[in-house]
Each structure stands twice: as structure tokens, then as C-alpha cells.
XYZ file of C-alpha atoms in Angstrom:
574
model
C 111.871 -83.567 158.936
C 113.506 -87.007 159.006
C 116.240 -85.799 156.671
C 116.758 -82.715 158.867
C 117.219 -84.854 161.980
C 119.669 -87.110 160.147
C 121.871 -84.458 158.565
C 121.995 -82.271 161.684
C 122.982 -85.253 163.831
C 125.642 -86.153 161.259
C 127.022 -82.594 161.183
C 127.108 -82.392 164.978
C 128.723 -85.808 165.374
C 131.410 -84.952 162.827
C 131.983 -81.602 164.526
C 132.472 -83.238 167.935
C 135.171 -85.473 166.426
C 136.880 -83.043 164.045
C 136.448 -79.722 165.873
C 135.771 -80.216 169.588
C 136.512 -76.556 170.323
C 133.647 -75.505 168.030
C 131.370 -78.190 169.447
C 131.993 -76.705 172.892
C 130.363 -73.465 171.734
C 127.031 -75.308 171.557
C 126.742 -75.471 175.337
C 123.266 -76.511 176.534
C 121.001 -73.904 178.095
C 119.020 -74.540 181.289
C 115.396 -75.612 180.924
C 114.338 -72.409 182.690
C 115.904 -70.116 180.086
C 112.632 -69.111 178.386
C 111.102 -68.213 181.754
C 114.139 -66.052 182.519
C 113.794 -64.361 179.130
C 110.095 -63.699 179.777
C 110.949 -62.062 183.106
C 113.685 -59.941 181.491
C 111.280 -58.803 178.762
C 108.670 -57.809 181.350
C 111.234 -55.708 183.248
C 112.426 -54.120 179.992
C 108.900 -53.125 178.971
C 108.185 -51.657 182.410
C 111.364 -49.549 182.280
C 110.643 -48.487 178.710
C 107.172 -47.095 179.482
C 107.739 -43.336 179.581
C 104.250 -41.842 179.806
C 100.554 -42.641 180.080
C 99.568 -41.268 176.682
C 96.566 -42.824 174.906
C 98.919 -44.585 172.470
C 100.979 -46.161 175.257
C 97.801 -47.141 177.097
C 96.558 -48.905 173.960
C 99.929 -50.636 173.553
C 99.687 -51.872 177.139
C 96.228 -53.320 176.435
C 97.726 -55.199 173.454
C 100.405 -56.654 175.694
C 97.832 -57.699 178.323
C 95.744 -59.452 175.661
C 98.847 -61.299 174.411
C 99.733 -62.543 177.889
C 96.164 -63.747 178.468
C 95.976 -65.540 175.093
C 99.291 -67.302 175.770
C 97.446 -69.645 178.144
C 95.441 -71.165 175.285
C 96.661 -74.462 173.758
C 99.132 -74.446 170.829
C 97.805 -73.867 167.317
C 97.106 -70.887 165.089
C 96.686 -67.369 166.489
C 96.267 -63.987 164.850
C 97.358 -60.656 166.298
C 95.500 -57.839 164.558
C 97.117 -54.583 165.666
C 97.481 -51.306 163.745
C 100.983 -50.235 162.765
C 102.672 -48.647 165.758
C 100.507 -50.537 168.238
C 103.409 -52.318 169.938
C 102.851 -55.735 168.383
C 106.580 -56.613 168.193
C 107.312 -56.806 171.924
C 103.759 -57.897 172.755
C 103.922 -60.865 170.367
C 107.277 -61.836 171.875
C 105.730 -61.668 175.353
C 102.982 -64.016 174.131
C 105.539 -66.421 172.677
C 107.789 -66.603 175.738
C 104.884 -67.183 178.114
C 103.226 -69.683 175.752
C 106.517 -71.590 175.416
C 106.902 -71.844 179.173
C 103.359 -73.062 179.718
C 103.459 -75.743 176.992
C 107.154 -76.758 177.084
C 107.889 -75.479 173.588
C 111.523 -75.189 172.595
C 112.127 -71.845 170.918
C 110.681 -68.743 169.285
C 111.265 -68.036 165.581
C 110.472 -64.432 164.640
C 109.985 -64.119 160.866
C 110.151 -60.670 159.252
C 109.897 -59.575 155.608
C 112.955 -57.303 155.362
C 116.511 -57.296 156.712
C 116.153 -53.630 157.731
C 113.422 -54.640 160.198
C 115.411 -57.636 161.428
C 118.415 -55.529 162.372
C 116.204 -53.143 164.348
C 114.110 -55.801 166.085
C 117.014 -58.089 166.921
C 118.872 -55.179 168.508
C 115.870 -54.391 170.687
C 115.448 -58.060 171.632
C 119.088 -58.137 172.745
C 118.588 -55.046 174.883
C 115.493 -56.647 176.406
C 117.427 -59.817 177.295
C 120.383 -57.982 178.770
C 119.433 -58.880 182.352
C 119.383 -62.662 181.746
C 122.275 -64.168 183.709
C 122.159 -67.826 182.624
C 123.763 -67.210 179.208
C 125.297 -64.386 177.153
C 122.818 -62.509 174.981
C 124.482 -63.693 171.746
C 123.513 -67.244 172.728
C 119.908 -66.222 173.415
C 119.115 -64.113 170.333
C 120.520 -64.883 166.886
C 119.895 -63.273 163.524
C 119.909 -65.416 160.408
C 119.876 -63.445 157.187
C 122.280 -62.266 154.519
C 123.099 -58.915 156.104
C 124.239 -59.883 159.595
C 126.523 -57.286 161.173
C 129.674 -59.181 162.077
C 130.471 -56.629 164.780
C 127.579 -58.185 166.716
C 128.434 -61.776 165.794
C 130.283 -64.185 168.007
C 131.529 -67.715 167.430
C 128.610 -69.181 169.391
C 125.996 -67.172 167.482
C 127.483 -68.334 164.166
C 127.263 -72.000 165.073
C 123.719 -71.512 166.405
C 122.685 -70.090 163.002
C 123.563 -73.375 161.326
C 120.696 -75.285 162.920
C 118.717 -72.592 164.779
C 119.762 -73.997 168.135
C 118.869 -70.917 170.199
C 115.852 -69.758 172.235
C 115.061 -66.804 169.936
C 115.812 -66.747 166.198
C 115.132 -63.657 164.076
C 115.061 -64.382 160.349
C 113.583 -63.306 157.028
C 110.495 -64.594 155.239
C 112.728 -65.658 152.342
C 115.063 -67.639 154.619
C 112.127 -69.225 156.466
C 109.941 -70.323 153.547
C 112.750 -71.325 151.206
C 114.323 -73.431 153.967
C 111.014 -75.272 154.323
C 111.147 -76.178 150.628
C 114.901 -76.651 150.347
C 116.676 -79.921 149.551
C 120.232 -78.878 150.518
C 121.552 -80.427 153.699
C 122.935 -77.145 155.052
C 119.555 -75.426 154.668
C 117.566 -78.391 156.006
C 119.552 -78.774 159.243
C 117.309 -76.289 161.038
C 113.914 -77.788 160.089
C 113.592 -80.234 162.970
C 114.043 -77.317 165.385
C 110.818 -75.810 164.052
C 108.892 -78.684 165.606
C 107.314 -77.704 168.938
C 108.303 -74.084 168.500
C 106.462 -70.771 168.271
C 106.667 -69.110 164.854
C 105.697 -65.440 164.715
C 105.022 -64.284 161.167
C 105.288 -60.516 161.304
C 103.572 -58.928 158.290
C 102.066 -62.322 157.496
C 100.291 -60.911 154.453
C 103.500 -60.461 152.420
C 103.461 -63.984 150.945
C 103.398 -63.513 147.143
C 100.106 -64.712 145.696
C 101.956 -67.052 143.282
C 103.303 -69.059 146.268
C 100.318 -68.677 148.555
C 98.935 -72.234 148.628
C 102.233 -74.097 149.193
C 103.233 -71.595 151.900
C 99.937 -71.989 153.748
C 100.040 -75.781 153.385
C 103.457 -75.963 155.027
C 102.295 -73.776 157.940
C 99.329 -76.102 158.419
C 101.730 -79.048 158.418
C 103.862 -77.546 161.195
C 100.843 -76.893 163.404
C 98.873 -80.067 162.642
C 101.657 -82.645 162.853
C 104.669 -81.096 164.566
C 103.189 -79.366 167.616
C 104.113 -75.827 166.608
C 102.230 -72.605 167.291
C 101.998 -70.013 164.508
C 101.084 -66.373 165.160
C 99.841 -64.391 162.151
C 100.951 -60.951 163.241
C 99.860 -58.081 160.993
C 98.123 -54.741 160.831
C 96.065 -55.917 157.843
C 94.105 -59.015 158.856
C 92.275 -61.048 157.646
C 94.641 -61.851 154.807
C 94.970 -65.630 154.904
C 92.117 -66.987 157.045
C 89.973 -69.719 155.533
C 86.536 -68.542 154.500
C 83.905 -68.644 151.765
C 85.708 -68.375 148.455
C 89.122 -68.951 150.060
C 89.330 -72.713 150.728
C 93.136 -72.777 150.987
C 93.143 -70.423 153.987
C 94.075 -71.350 157.539
C 91.378 -72.744 159.840
C 90.795 -72.375 163.567
C 92.727 -69.150 163.939
C 92.175 -67.594 167.362
C 92.328 -63.804 167.466
C 94.370 -62.480 170.390
C 92.811 -58.999 170.528
C 89.293 -59.193 172.019
C 87.912 -56.295 169.941
C 90.153 -55.329 166.984
C 87.802 -52.582 165.638
C 87.810 -50.867 169.043
C 91.610 -51.046 169.167
C 91.856 -49.529 165.690
C 89.618 -46.693 166.833
C 91.759 -46.072 169.940
C 94.961 -46.059 167.899
C 93.749 -43.798 165.118
C 96.488 -41.190 164.740
C 96.303 -40.429 161.016
C 93.894 -39.039 158.452
C 94.261 -40.475 154.940
C 93.427 -38.457 151.823
C 93.584 -39.605 148.207
C 94.985 -36.760 146.087
C 94.496 -38.509 142.763
C 97.038 -37.942 139.946
C 99.968 -35.705 140.873
C 103.064 -34.777 138.893
C 106.514 -34.832 140.421
C 106.577 -31.030 140.411
C 103.321 -30.910 142.379
C 104.584 -33.428 144.941
C 107.855 -31.527 145.380
C 105.912 -28.290 145.833
C 103.778 -29.873 148.582
C 106.858 -31.359 150.283
C 108.642 -28.007 150.242
C 105.810 -26.420 152.210
C 106.171 -28.929 155.064
C 108.846 -28.609 157.746
C 109.066 -32.367 158.240
C 107.680 -34.802 155.673
C 108.299 -38.262 154.235
C 107.503 -39.301 150.658
C 107.529 -43.016 149.757
C 107.509 -44.103 146.115
C 107.605 -47.430 144.301
C 110.790 -47.278 142.233
C 114.374 -46.157 142.686
C 114.173 -44.035 139.545
C 111.170 -42.132 140.860
C 112.881 -41.531 144.208
C 115.952 -40.207 142.456
C 113.913 -37.925 140.207
C 112.119 -36.428 143.210
C 115.267 -35.782 145.249
C 116.832 -34.037 142.264
C 113.770 -31.807 141.903
C 113.572 -31.171 145.654
C 117.183 -29.994 145.667
C 120.246 -31.075 147.582
C 120.531 -29.545 151.028
C 121.278 -30.533 154.610
C 117.575 -31.115 155.341
C 116.784 -33.204 152.220
C 117.448 -36.945 152.383
C 117.111 -39.879 150.049
C 116.934 -43.609 150.822
C 116.943 -46.577 148.461
C 118.348 -50.090 148.113
C 121.036 -48.660 145.803
C 122.698 -47.440 149.004
C 124.643 -50.052 150.957
C 123.211 -50.944 154.407
C 126.034 -49.193 156.294
C 125.291 -45.992 154.351
C 121.535 -46.260 154.965
C 122.110 -46.718 158.689
C 124.074 -43.441 158.800
C 121.330 -41.590 156.915
C 118.584 -42.942 159.193
C 120.552 -41.844 162.255
C 120.774 -38.305 160.846
C 117.059 -38.267 160.009
C 116.075 -39.381 163.517
C 118.301 -36.741 165.070
C 116.728 -33.942 163.025
C 113.220 -35.187 163.787
C 113.947 -35.346 167.519
C 115.351 -31.803 167.482
C 112.419 -30.409 165.495
C 114.681 -29.385 162.620
C 113.526 -29.288 158.973
C 113.682 -32.765 157.454
C 112.265 -33.958 154.142
C 112.879 -37.532 153.035
C 112.346 -39.255 149.700
C 112.454 -43.043 150.045
C 111.588 -46.277 148.337
C 109.519 -48.900 150.164
C 112.429 -49.994 152.345
C 111.446 -47.434 155.003
C 107.808 -48.357 155.384
C 107.886 -51.609 157.335
C 109.302 -51.810 160.828
C 111.518 -48.719 160.696
C 110.765 -46.836 163.902
C 110.492 -43.302 162.567
C 107.821 -40.651 163.137
C 106.812 -37.885 160.684
C 103.848 -35.494 160.973
C 103.162 -35.761 157.217
C 103.594 -38.705 154.827
C 103.033 -38.918 151.066
C 102.628 -42.376 149.483
C 102.573 -43.257 145.800
C 99.655 -45.601 145.029
C 100.394 -49.222 145.961
C 98.720 -52.107 147.757
C 96.569 -51.238 150.750
C 98.949 -53.083 153.084
C 101.813 -50.885 151.838
C 99.697 -47.768 152.315
C 98.919 -48.872 155.881
C 102.636 -49.365 156.543
C 103.417 -45.908 155.169
C 100.715 -44.403 157.398
C 102.462 -46.151 160.283
C 105.409 -43.751 159.839
C 103.003 -40.813 160.392
C 102.303 -39.585 163.945
C 103.537 -43.008 165.018
C 103.732 -42.182 168.713
C 100.604 -40.012 168.790
C 102.454 -36.901 169.970
C 100.718 -34.452 167.629
C 97.806 -32.442 168.999
C 95.625 -33.593 166.143
C 95.897 -36.319 163.536
C 98.912 -36.830 161.331
C 98.311 -36.450 157.598
C 98.923 -39.191 155.048
C 98.376 -38.397 151.368
C 98.060 -41.020 148.615
C 98.769 -39.976 145.046
C 98.901 -41.514 141.587
C 102.398 -41.113 140.186
C 103.208 -39.817 136.719
C 105.503 -42.868 136.429
C 102.780 -45.545 136.534
C 103.870 -47.013 133.200
C 107.143 -48.018 134.917
C 105.340 -49.589 137.870
C 103.553 -52.438 136.124
C 104.899 -54.882 138.706
C 102.532 -53.170 141.170
C 99.557 -52.952 138.837
C 97.586 -55.735 140.574
C 97.958 -54.437 144.113
C 97.547 -50.786 143.132
C 94.406 -51.532 141.127
C 92.901 -53.428 144.067
C 93.755 -50.577 146.430
C 92.218 -48.003 144.086
C 88.949 -49.938 144.021
C 88.878 -50.155 147.813
C 89.689 -46.467 148.300
C 86.822 -45.509 146.017
C 84.384 -47.419 148.228
C 85.914 -46.836 151.679
C 87.065 -43.251 151.312
C 86.090 -42.400 154.917
C 87.921 -45.357 156.508
C 90.517 -46.480 153.948
C 92.552 -48.391 156.535
C 89.640 -49.861 158.486
C 89.143 -53.605 158.843
C 86.280 -53.665 156.323
C 88.475 -51.979 153.716
C 91.316 -54.402 154.419
C 89.033 -57.426 154.049
C 87.743 -56.155 150.707
C 91.311 -55.515 149.527
C 92.468 -59.049 150.254
C 89.361 -60.483 148.692
C 90.368 -58.748 145.473
C 94.106 -59.450 145.723
C 94.303 -62.933 147.282
C 90.934 -64.610 147.289
C 89.771 -63.872 143.737
C 93.016 -65.004 142.040
C 92.544 -68.764 142.255
C 94.658 -69.472 139.164
C 97.720 -67.935 140.853
C 97.572 -69.613 144.283
C 100.169 -72.152 143.145
C 101.452 -70.604 139.934
C 104.596 -72.759 139.905
C 102.529 -75.948 140.483
C 104.736 -76.853 143.453
C 102.120 -78.943 145.226
C 102.022 -81.406 142.348
C 105.512 -82.537 143.375
C 104.117 -83.867 146.671
C 101.216 -86.033 145.499
C 101.090 -89.490 147.019
C 101.163 -92.301 144.485
C 98.287 -94.490 145.704
C 99.085 -97.411 143.419
C 102.706 -97.865 144.554
C 104.147 -99.983 147.308
C 106.335 -96.996 148.287
C 104.121 -93.986 147.592
C 106.371 -91.223 148.909
C 108.117 -90.434 145.653
C 108.187 -86.692 146.317
C 110.145 -84.585 143.843
C 112.082 -82.494 146.371
C 114.550 -81.305 143.736
C 111.963 -79.674 141.470
C 110.017 -78.253 144.428
C 113.169 -76.578 145.763
C 114.015 -75.230 142.308
C 110.563 -73.742 141.755
C 110.003 -72.264 145.227
C 112.134 -69.130 144.892
C 110.576 -66.052 146.496
C 113.442 -63.956 145.143
C 114.979 -64.798 141.793
C 118.733 -65.247 142.115
C 119.684 -62.999 139.196
C 121.734 -60.441 141.123
C 125.417 -60.015 141.891
C 126.652 -58.079 144.950
C 128.816 -55.051 144.229
C 131.027 -54.150 147.197
C 131.154 -50.425 147.945
C 134.226 -48.878 149.639
C 131.987 -46.808 151.919
C 133.728 -45.207 154.878
C 136.912 -46.367 156.554
C 135.626 -49.879 157.211
C 134.401 -50.316 153.639
C 137.754 -49.198 152.219
C 139.617 -51.564 154.559
C 137.422 -54.503 153.575
C 137.892 -53.837 149.851
C 141.657 -53.633 150.312
C 141.676 -56.921 152.222
C 139.418 -58.536 149.629
C 141.853 -57.832 146.790
C 144.635 -59.575 148.691
C 142.654 -62.719 149.514
C 143.274 -65.943 147.564
C 139.663 -66.998 148.088
C 136.469 -66.079 149.904
C 135.684 -67.278 153.387
C 132.464 -67.204 155.357
C 133.516 -64.453 157.751
C 134.533 -62.097 154.944
C 131.306 -62.707 153.033
C 129.245 -61.818 156.089
C 131.259 -58.646 156.756
C 130.824 -57.545 153.144
C 127.022 -57.693 153.341
C 126.816 -54.295 155.049
C 128.815 -52.731 152.223
C 127.180 -54.422 149.216
C 124.537 -53.376 146.715
C 122.960 -56.102 144.532
C 122.632 -55.371 140.822
C 120.865 -57.487 138.221
C 122.937 -59.557 135.840
C 121.485 -57.775 132.847
C 122.979 -54.532 134.203
C 126.250 -56.273 134.972
C 127.682 -56.948 131.514
C 127.907 -53.350 130.348
C 129.650 -52.189 133.520
C 132.270 -54.900 134.073
C 135.178 -53.235 132.265
C 134.643 -49.575 133.031
C 133.069 -49.464 136.493
C 133.270 -52.716 138.426
C 135.844 -55.451 138.824
C 134.578 -59.047 139.049
C 136.269 -61.302 141.587
C 136.257 -65.013 142.411
C 134.572 -66.177 139.190
C 131.996 -63.373 139.381
C 130.793 -64.371 142.846
C 130.942 -60.653 143.629
C 132.512 -57.449 142.337
C 134.263 -54.345 143.576
C 133.208 -50.846 142.598
C 136.301 -49.421 140.922
C 135.583 -45.722 141.340
C 133.439 -44.737 144.304
C 133.917 -41.068 143.402
C 132.407 -41.539 139.936
C 129.714 -44.126 140.565
C 128.590 -43.881 144.185
C 126.817 -40.782 145.419
C 126.392 -39.904 149.113
C 122.883 -38.749 148.170
C 121.450 -41.642 146.150
C 124.013 -44.433 146.140
C 125.180 -46.597 143.255
C 124.719 -45.292 139.706
C 126.437 -45.713 136.357
C 125.529 -42.529 134.502
C 127.459 -39.268 134.317
C 127.953 -37.705 137.765
C 126.306 -34.441 138.689
C 128.136 -31.986 140.903
C 125.332 -31.627 143.434
C 124.937 -35.393 143.768
C 128.180 -35.523 145.714
C 127.204 -33.059 148.412
C 128.342 -34.507 151.733
C 125.400 -34.534 154.125
C 126.488 -33.772 157.670
C 124.833 -34.876 160.879
C 123.369 -31.855 162.681
């Protein structure tokens, strides 16, 4: 924190001297800005309410509970709400009111995936559209690798550098790795986490190997820096302290007065375990449904299923091998078909199951962790518009030997489903799942032994000999073994690739624009493709796809095998 204060002050002082026009973009906001944002959010929610359905009534009760809990003193809170229960805007309402009551400086909304960030940040901007004291780009900033530069402004870019804005939307990776970073550029923002409200959406996604250091740093922010942390998830209690889980968080106040009753009110889905199913059986079941979503664990499995399902205007595929701009187009087409009641069958990897506001009557989910299954069920009858319950089916894939990275979570989920077959997503089932996955794996709570780098040396005159360098090196939630391949997708993608070839060097603006047209590939896949398929640029900082026609399919994205005629069917928006 001391280092953060020092380096940020140094950066700002240098900026005022060297670049006064950029320094002017950091204009101060009035002290009443959070109150104005709270009022704007309230008006937005009132205008957004379109009916008095049971689901909307339950969402309103969640919001009321959040506003009431905001009056409690700063500290730890939990918000236990089923998927689709309106926790995003309700947790923001809590934060804005809580900040106003206790003079806290900002709200930091932490989400696990960039796809959710783009959606939530866009809605936050719409909600703040009536605030007159400052432009919306000064109020809400996104900080992640895939920021859409069409929405960026000069003031939002400078605010990203040190999180000097009332509402910051960022990723779990950016948040946690910044807390353990040693680089001055990454540490600039840390002092702005003091006396702030940090909302951890999907709080349970912390990898078990980094669990103890992550929880320790959250405790530090609350105990010594006056911050409030909200553990916001559909699958509590994941990280509360309890018998057998001494590293958990203490004194967590639940916002919802009666979570089991809320779960009962918001039950919109039946869950059935189908057991082992072949790809042919899954495709047969999908073909019988007018609208259905199937979520699987690997890109290869998704591709195999879409090939078996057949290529048509009502069959869609989504995976991270498609660049973000491409995925956004596909999601828009899917939503349009769903809204019009047209046939729509989607095969997707896990990228669709958290935070994507999409509503299917039937969902199939390959066996995974119980939290992932709950998220998949959240895409089923999401708005409660079906006469009965939506149907979610869990199945054991024929590709389990290729899914060993999920063996721990899937095994835990299988044990829980065998015991809680009637209420597989109930709170008792969730607690048993996390006992198996988090609480019983004591040897993995700090697998990288990061906490040993912060031991105080009691026998030294200057005991704070912390090894920040090794801690930063070891705390890597995502291994940096990928290289972005830029895809000439659409007119904008082609224009960017053309401009990139003519540039003598990379600049920050170009890098950010390229994010929406990039697909990361692992370095081990890189070597064999350099000469024939991709062209490395700028000392292999990134690469261009040489032949989009040969190696990028409108159906399933980037690939390096022989093309198939049907894989290049152009899917049109109905």
C-alpha cells in the first residue's frame, strides 16, 4: 500500500509536468457523485420492471434486502442468490448506498470472465445515463484485456491506470494478481482499494491452489484498510470460516434474511442426471427439442457435437476459439431467434454459462463442478416464463479421459448428486460440494507456498523482508503460455490487420483494439503453425492469421486442420 501511494503520486506528478493535457482528464468528481449514481440506478430499475411475475417479485425482494443491509457497518457480507435472481443490480444498489452512508470512495465489481464484464459494464452505463455531474465514461470504467475501444475515451483510459473512478468493473485475474504484483504500473491502483466496496461476483471461482493467500489478502483489506467485501454467489457457503476450514472468512453477514426460502421461490428448473451418454445420444436428444443449449467442457467436444448435429441456420456453436467480435455476433443471432420463438440449438463451451443473459427452455450440461452445473441451470427458464419448470439434464461425456483437468470438481459433484438427487442445487448440496472440493484439500490451500514469502523475521531489527518478487512470480491464476493470433474478422478486423502490417511498432491503442479480434493459442501449438498458417510480428508479441478462408470457420472459429466444406456455411441473422 505504501509503494502504491508512492508510485501513483510519482506518476501523477510527472504527468502534470510532462503532459498537462492528459492530467486535465483526471478532473475531480463532486463528493455527491455516488449518491447521484444511487438515485440513477433506482430510477433505472423502476423503469426496467416490466411485470409482476413471481421471478420479478423475488428479484425485488433481493433488492430490498440489499438496501436494508447497506446500513450495517463496513466489513464482510455475503449475498446468496440463485442464478437469475437479480444479484448484479441489487449488489450494486447495496454498494452505492453503503458507500454514501459510510463515506467510502468507490465500488470495484470483480467478475470471473471478460464476457460477463462486457455485459455488466454496458448495463451499468445504461443505468448511470441520467447522472448529470459527469459523463458516463468517467463514472464506469472497465479494466481487462478485451476492452472495446469503441466505448473507450481518453478519460476512461487514464482512469484505468489507477482505478480513479466511482465504479470499476474488472476481472478476478486482474484483481487478485494486482494485489500480489510488484510492478509499479500494476500497483498504482492498490491504494484506491482502501475504503472501497469490493463485490466479488462468483466468489467461489478462486482456484483451490491459491485459496489461502487470496482469502488472507481479502481479510487484510477489510481488517486494516476499511474496505467492505461482498461475497456474491449462487453457491454459498464456499469460503466462510467453519469447523474444518480455519482459513475461511469470519464474521460474514448474510444479506438475504432467509436464503432457503428465496431458493424455493426462485425454483424454475428441474435437474435430472442422465448418467453416461454418447455424443450420438446427446445429438439425438437435442434434435428433438425446438430450443436447447448444450454446454460441454472442452472445445474438441463442442466441435464434435456441432459436426454431428449438422450445419444449419438454427444450429450454433460457441467457443473461445472464436474471437470476441465473432462471438458477439453469434450471441445476437441466438437471442433474436429465442425471442422470436424460432428453432435454435446451441453447442457451447463453458464461456456461456456465467453471466450471459440468455434463456433456454432446455439445457444439457456435461458433468462438471456443482457451481458450473448451477450456472448452466441459470441459462434455463431464466426469467420464469415457462408454464412449468425448465429442464436441465446432466450427463457423463464419452470424452472424460480428455477432461482430467476437471476430474476433482466432477468427482465431487458426482458424489453430491448421488446423495442429493432430489435437490441437487439446494444449499445443503452446495455445502457438501464445497466441503469436498475446498475444505478437505488442506494440502492445496497454498500449493505455491506464497504465504511463506511474507513471514515476519522476529529476530531482525528490520523484520519486513518480504519477498515480493517471488510472491508475484508464483501467484499466477492464468499461466502466461499463450500468444494472441489476430483474426481478420469482418470489415473492422481486416482493416486492423492491414494497419498492423504497416506499423513500425505496437502502441497501447492498437493493442486494445486488437483484443476483440484475437484468439489466444498455446505456445506448444504455435511452433508448428508459424510458417504455414500464421505470421509472427513484433518479436512474437502477437501473430496474424495468414489465411482466414483456410483456418477460420464461421461455425467454430480458429483451426489448423483440413477445412470441411460445411464448416464454412455463413450463418445469417433471421
